[in-house]
XYZ file of C-alpha atoms in Angstrom:
309
model
C -27.992 45.195 35.815
C -31.193 45.951 33.400
C -30.492 45.312 30.028
C -32.332 46.444 26.865
C -32.059 43.173 24.321
C -33.330 45.152 21.666
C -30.753 47.698 21.921
C -28.190 45.926 24.018
C -28.111 49.112 26.289
C -27.252 48.163 29.917
C -27.602 50.160 33.460
C -26.776 49.412 36.292
C -28.406 49.565 39.760
C -27.327 50.069 42.991
C -28.276 49.496 46.569
C -27.201 50.088 50.134
C -26.740 45.894 50.440
C -24.252 43.515 51.268
C -25.621 41.126 48.176
C -28.910 40.983 46.312
C -29.846 37.924 45.034
C -32.493 36.024 42.629
C -34.145 38.777 40.811
C -37.782 38.811 39.650
C -39.972 41.331 37.723
C -43.816 41.985 38.083
C -45.595 41.201 35.816
C -46.496 44.623 34.930
C -42.984 45.512 34.802
C -43.349 48.454 36.921
C -41.168 46.516 39.784
C -38.950 44.306 41.136
C -38.860 42.312 43.689
C -35.465 40.448 45.049
C -33.620 39.054 48.178
C -31.331 41.899 49.929
C -28.671 40.786 52.499
C -27.545 43.350 54.953
C -25.876 42.506 58.233
C -27.088 39.517 59.743
C -30.307 38.380 57.827
C -31.842 37.957 54.227
C -35.018 39.993 53.330
C -37.412 40.476 50.427
C -37.053 44.011 48.975
C -39.134 45.935 46.486
C -37.738 48.179 43.802
C -40.112 51.051 41.505
C -38.248 51.423 38.585
C -40.620 54.675 37.954
C -39.321 56.282 41.570
C -36.273 54.067 41.819
C -36.453 52.769 45.505
C -36.744 50.250 47.143
C -38.640 48.594 50.428
C -37.537 45.949 52.668
C -41.330 44.094 52.642
C -40.048 41.718 55.179
C -37.656 42.832 57.036
C -36.753 40.926 59.786
C -34.077 38.180 61.224
C -35.729 35.441 58.817
C -34.384 34.008 55.682
C -36.000 34.579 53.029
C -35.563 33.527 49.944
C -36.778 32.854 45.722
C -39.341 35.688 45.543
C -42.049 34.749 42.713
C -44.729 36.817 41.344
C -48.179 36.021 41.236
C -49.961 36.491 37.708
C -51.965 39.568 38.789
C -48.891 41.164 40.563
C -50.996 41.636 44.000
C -48.972 38.956 45.783
C -45.342 37.119 46.178
C -44.625 33.919 46.872
C -41.325 32.989 48.676
C -39.165 30.404 50.920
C -38.278 31.150 54.565
C -37.428 29.947 58.100
C -39.615 31.781 59.828
C -41.517 28.596 60.755
C -44.929 29.820 62.541
C -44.018 34.004 62.690
C -45.413 34.962 59.487
C -47.708 37.870 61.259
C -46.512 39.953 63.874
C -48.635 41.867 66.489
C -47.962 45.281 67.276
C -46.194 44.026 70.746
C -44.108 41.243 69.251
C -40.533 42.200 68.951
C -38.760 39.087 66.049
C -35.255 40.205 66.665
C -35.325 39.519 70.580
C -36.047 35.963 69.224
C -33.289 33.503 70.337
C -32.632 31.801 67.431
C -31.136 28.753 68.929
C -34.451 27.715 70.274
C -35.708 28.633 66.327
C -35.508 25.272 63.276
C -33.774 27.862 61.070
C -32.795 24.168 58.926
C -36.799 24.192 58.069
C -37.827 25.732 55.511
C -41.921 26.756 54.191
C -43.244 28.291 50.966
C -45.342 31.902 52.219
C -47.202 34.346 50.354
C -46.957 38.539 50.582
C -49.773 40.816 49.905
C -47.555 43.497 48.651
C -50.575 45.929 49.458
C -51.331 45.403 52.577
C -47.751 43.618 53.796
C -49.739 40.866 54.948
C -48.142 37.195 54.884
C -49.659 33.560 54.925
C -48.394 30.535 55.502
C -48.359 27.790 52.532
C -47.092 25.250 53.848
C -46.222 23.453 57.024
C -45.181 20.103 56.993
C -41.616 18.469 58.751
C -40.303 18.779 55.713
C -38.576 21.140 53.151
C -40.522 23.277 50.145
C -38.794 25.413 47.810
C -38.380 26.657 44.120
C -42.345 28.112 44.354
C -43.723 28.894 40.999
C -47.457 30.413 40.327
C -49.562 29.008 37.484
C -50.735 31.673 35.074
C -53.947 30.413 34.017
C -54.561 28.932 37.703
C -54.418 29.575 41.185
C -51.752 26.545 41.804
C -48.172 27.102 42.935
C -45.735 24.335 42.051
C -42.512 23.754 44.319
C -40.225 20.533 45.021
C -40.593 19.211 48.372
C -38.387 16.191 49.880
C -41.282 14.538 51.441
C -39.886 11.075 51.412
C -36.028 11.900 51.073
C -35.642 13.323 47.402
C -36.668 16.494 45.564
C -39.972 15.907 43.681
C -42.406 18.557 42.266
C -45.837 19.085 43.793
C -48.555 20.810 42.720
C -50.791 22.803 45.465
C -53.879 24.138 44.990
C -54.131 27.256 46.560
C -57.801 27.791 47.233
C -58.149 24.286 48.667
C -54.793 23.329 50.146
C -54.968 19.791 48.298
C -51.110 19.217 47.188
C -50.195 16.012 44.622
C -46.871 14.711 43.835
C -46.346 14.798 40.054
C -42.728 13.729 39.438
C -41.323 10.576 40.787
C -37.839 10.526 40.433
C -34.751 9.453 42.697
C -31.771 11.964 42.115
C -33.967 15.539 42.850
C -35.613 18.290 41.163
C -34.536 22.164 41.774
C -35.323 25.404 39.836
C -38.326 25.577 38.378
C -39.591 27.553 35.782
C -43.016 27.333 34.124
C -43.878 28.913 30.935
C -46.301 32.147 30.804
C -49.551 29.008 28.824
C -48.988 26.386 31.595
C -47.776 24.464 29.383
C -44.452 23.879 30.007
C -42.433 23.633 33.322
C -38.646 23.889 32.705
C -36.473 22.366 35.804
C -33.134 20.902 36.463
C -32.237 17.289 37.071
C -29.273 15.135 38.487
C -28.790 12.025 36.349
C -26.009 9.924 35.045
C -23.304 12.457 37.138
C -24.564 15.488 35.676
C -27.297 18.460 35.842
C -29.640 18.603 33.157
C -32.690 21.006 31.814
C -35.732 19.445 31.515
C -39.139 20.180 30.451
C -42.275 18.847 31.754
C -45.537 19.098 29.515
C -48.638 20.330 30.570
C -47.650 20.022 34.421
C -51.461 20.981 35.327
C -52.948 17.768 33.925
C -49.987 15.778 34.910
C -50.088 12.381 36.599
C -50.563 12.093 39.987
C -47.916 9.983 42.217
C -48.885 7.963 44.874
C -45.641 7.548 46.509
C -45.607 5.079 49.548
C -42.930 5.874 52.491
C -39.808 4.098 53.311
C -39.517 1.988 56.429
C -37.095 4.521 57.291
C -39.306 7.417 57.007
C -42.059 5.647 58.934
C -39.626 4.274 61.546
C -37.857 7.404 61.894
C -37.164 8.586 65.308
C -35.124 11.542 66.988
C -34.527 9.068 69.873
C -33.039 6.753 68.357
C -29.914 5.570 69.248
C -27.394 3.716 67.052
C -25.713 0.277 68.535
C -22.429 -1.623 67.634
C -23.584 -5.323 68.361
C -20.050 -6.478 68.776
C -19.975 -5.177 72.068
C -21.482 -7.416 75.269
C -22.254 -4.834 78.213
C -22.255 -7.338 80.987
C -18.635 -8.168 80.578
C -15.109 -6.338 81.127
C -15.988 -2.840 81.487
C -13.168 -0.653 81.722
C -13.527 3.100 83.395
C -11.864 5.531 81.302
C -11.237 9.631 81.793
C -14.117 11.595 80.222
C -12.984 12.786 76.650
C -12.826 16.711 76.411
C -11.285 16.721 72.910
C -14.402 16.523 70.262
C -12.439 13.239 69.192
C -16.132 11.691 69.924
C -18.682 15.110 68.947
C -21.071 14.455 66.445
C -21.254 17.679 64.456
C -24.036 17.289 61.736
C -27.331 19.658 62.588
C -29.691 16.598 62.202
C -27.757 14.085 64.856
C -26.384 16.767 67.526
C -28.702 15.191 69.615
C -27.032 12.165 70.112
C -24.329 14.480 71.830
C -26.400 14.003 74.675
C -25.126 10.693 75.367
C -21.338 11.515 76.010
C -22.003 12.361 79.361
C -23.685 9.256 79.797
C -21.559 6.492 77.985
C -17.883 8.060 77.684
C -17.290 7.252 80.665
C -16.338 3.366 80.189
C -15.842 1.856 77.748
C -16.123 -2.109 76.822
C -14.153 -4.426 75.706
C -14.682 -7.559 72.895
C -15.076 -10.794 74.963
C -13.720 -13.913 72.448
C -14.281 -16.475 75.111
C -18.457 -15.006 74.894
C -20.798 -18.553 73.484
C -23.879 -16.681 73.756
C -25.201 -15.873 70.297
C -27.226 -13.074 72.156
C -26.333 -9.700 71.047
C -26.961 -6.749 73.204
C -27.373 -3.386 71.486
C -24.686 -0.284 72.628
C -25.424 3.025 72.188
C -23.249 4.191 68.987
C -20.519 6.825 69.810
C -17.449 7.868 66.857
C -14.324 8.706 67.597
C -11.764 10.436 65.407
C -8.676 9.880 64.664
C -5.634 11.170 62.129
C -5.374 8.814 59.643
C -3.520 10.845 57.160
C -1.165 13.942 56.800
C 0.026 15.362 54.090
C 1.977 18.825 52.578
C 2.904 20.120 49.340
C 6.153 22.577 48.024
C 6.205 25.345 45.582
C 8.398 28.305 44.635
C 6.863 31.801 43.578
C 9.055 34.351 41.492
C 7.352 36.780 43.638
C 6.791 35.304 47.237
C 9.768 32.586 47.453
C 9.436 29.323 48.720
C 6.029 28.014 50.030
C 4.761 25.153 51.160
């Protein structure tokens, strides 16, 4: 919907899309860019308010979100999981890409030229970047990054590629919005059990935080396995059948690689040895086992549907 705040007149725009999100006005107020869902993908669309036509700017199987305009109206910054697929050659068809082999959980910032349709990848890191906003007085992007495991605000100089973290919170920051004079950066932050609106004054001049990585971040390794130090690998082996009921399956996407250990470890169970005197503990690979701990039910009676439960 478009609402004239002076006359309060409302007009409805309709599109042949399954969903529409995060609309953004162009600086000259002639265009709208937004995220549109159609079928199995979300793309960046451009709507011409004068001709009442819209165009799919990305048109691929990758997920795109949070488009924002540059101050001159020539570029659109957005978030995507497309990875290295920012420039498509004429003989390349991204619609045939095997998405099972693509890391669709990794999000970066991209910039799209609205005239040439050329795309540039702005960030290329192992962590995620979201909520980009463009400064009006300098060629700088602000966005949030979970570089150290918590979402903080980053200042990114486009020409030089210089990146600096300007906040250091423990609970996360989202949904950035920058005033036209670049003096106020508004965002939502989590504090004392709820989300609140905050203002960061003069973000172009904000203090730079040099955050030292935690030990967990420095030592993270996808091949690391959990250990149960109570078990002795050398005694009391008991052979059992392989479990095919998913009671030990790890469903969390970031820990799915531990499922490779199921075939290796599930055939043998180890008993605790209460007579063992040695203080040396032998590490064992951790595997979950899900059991039913609670079951509940309820009963109600509806005047329309009768007894339910």
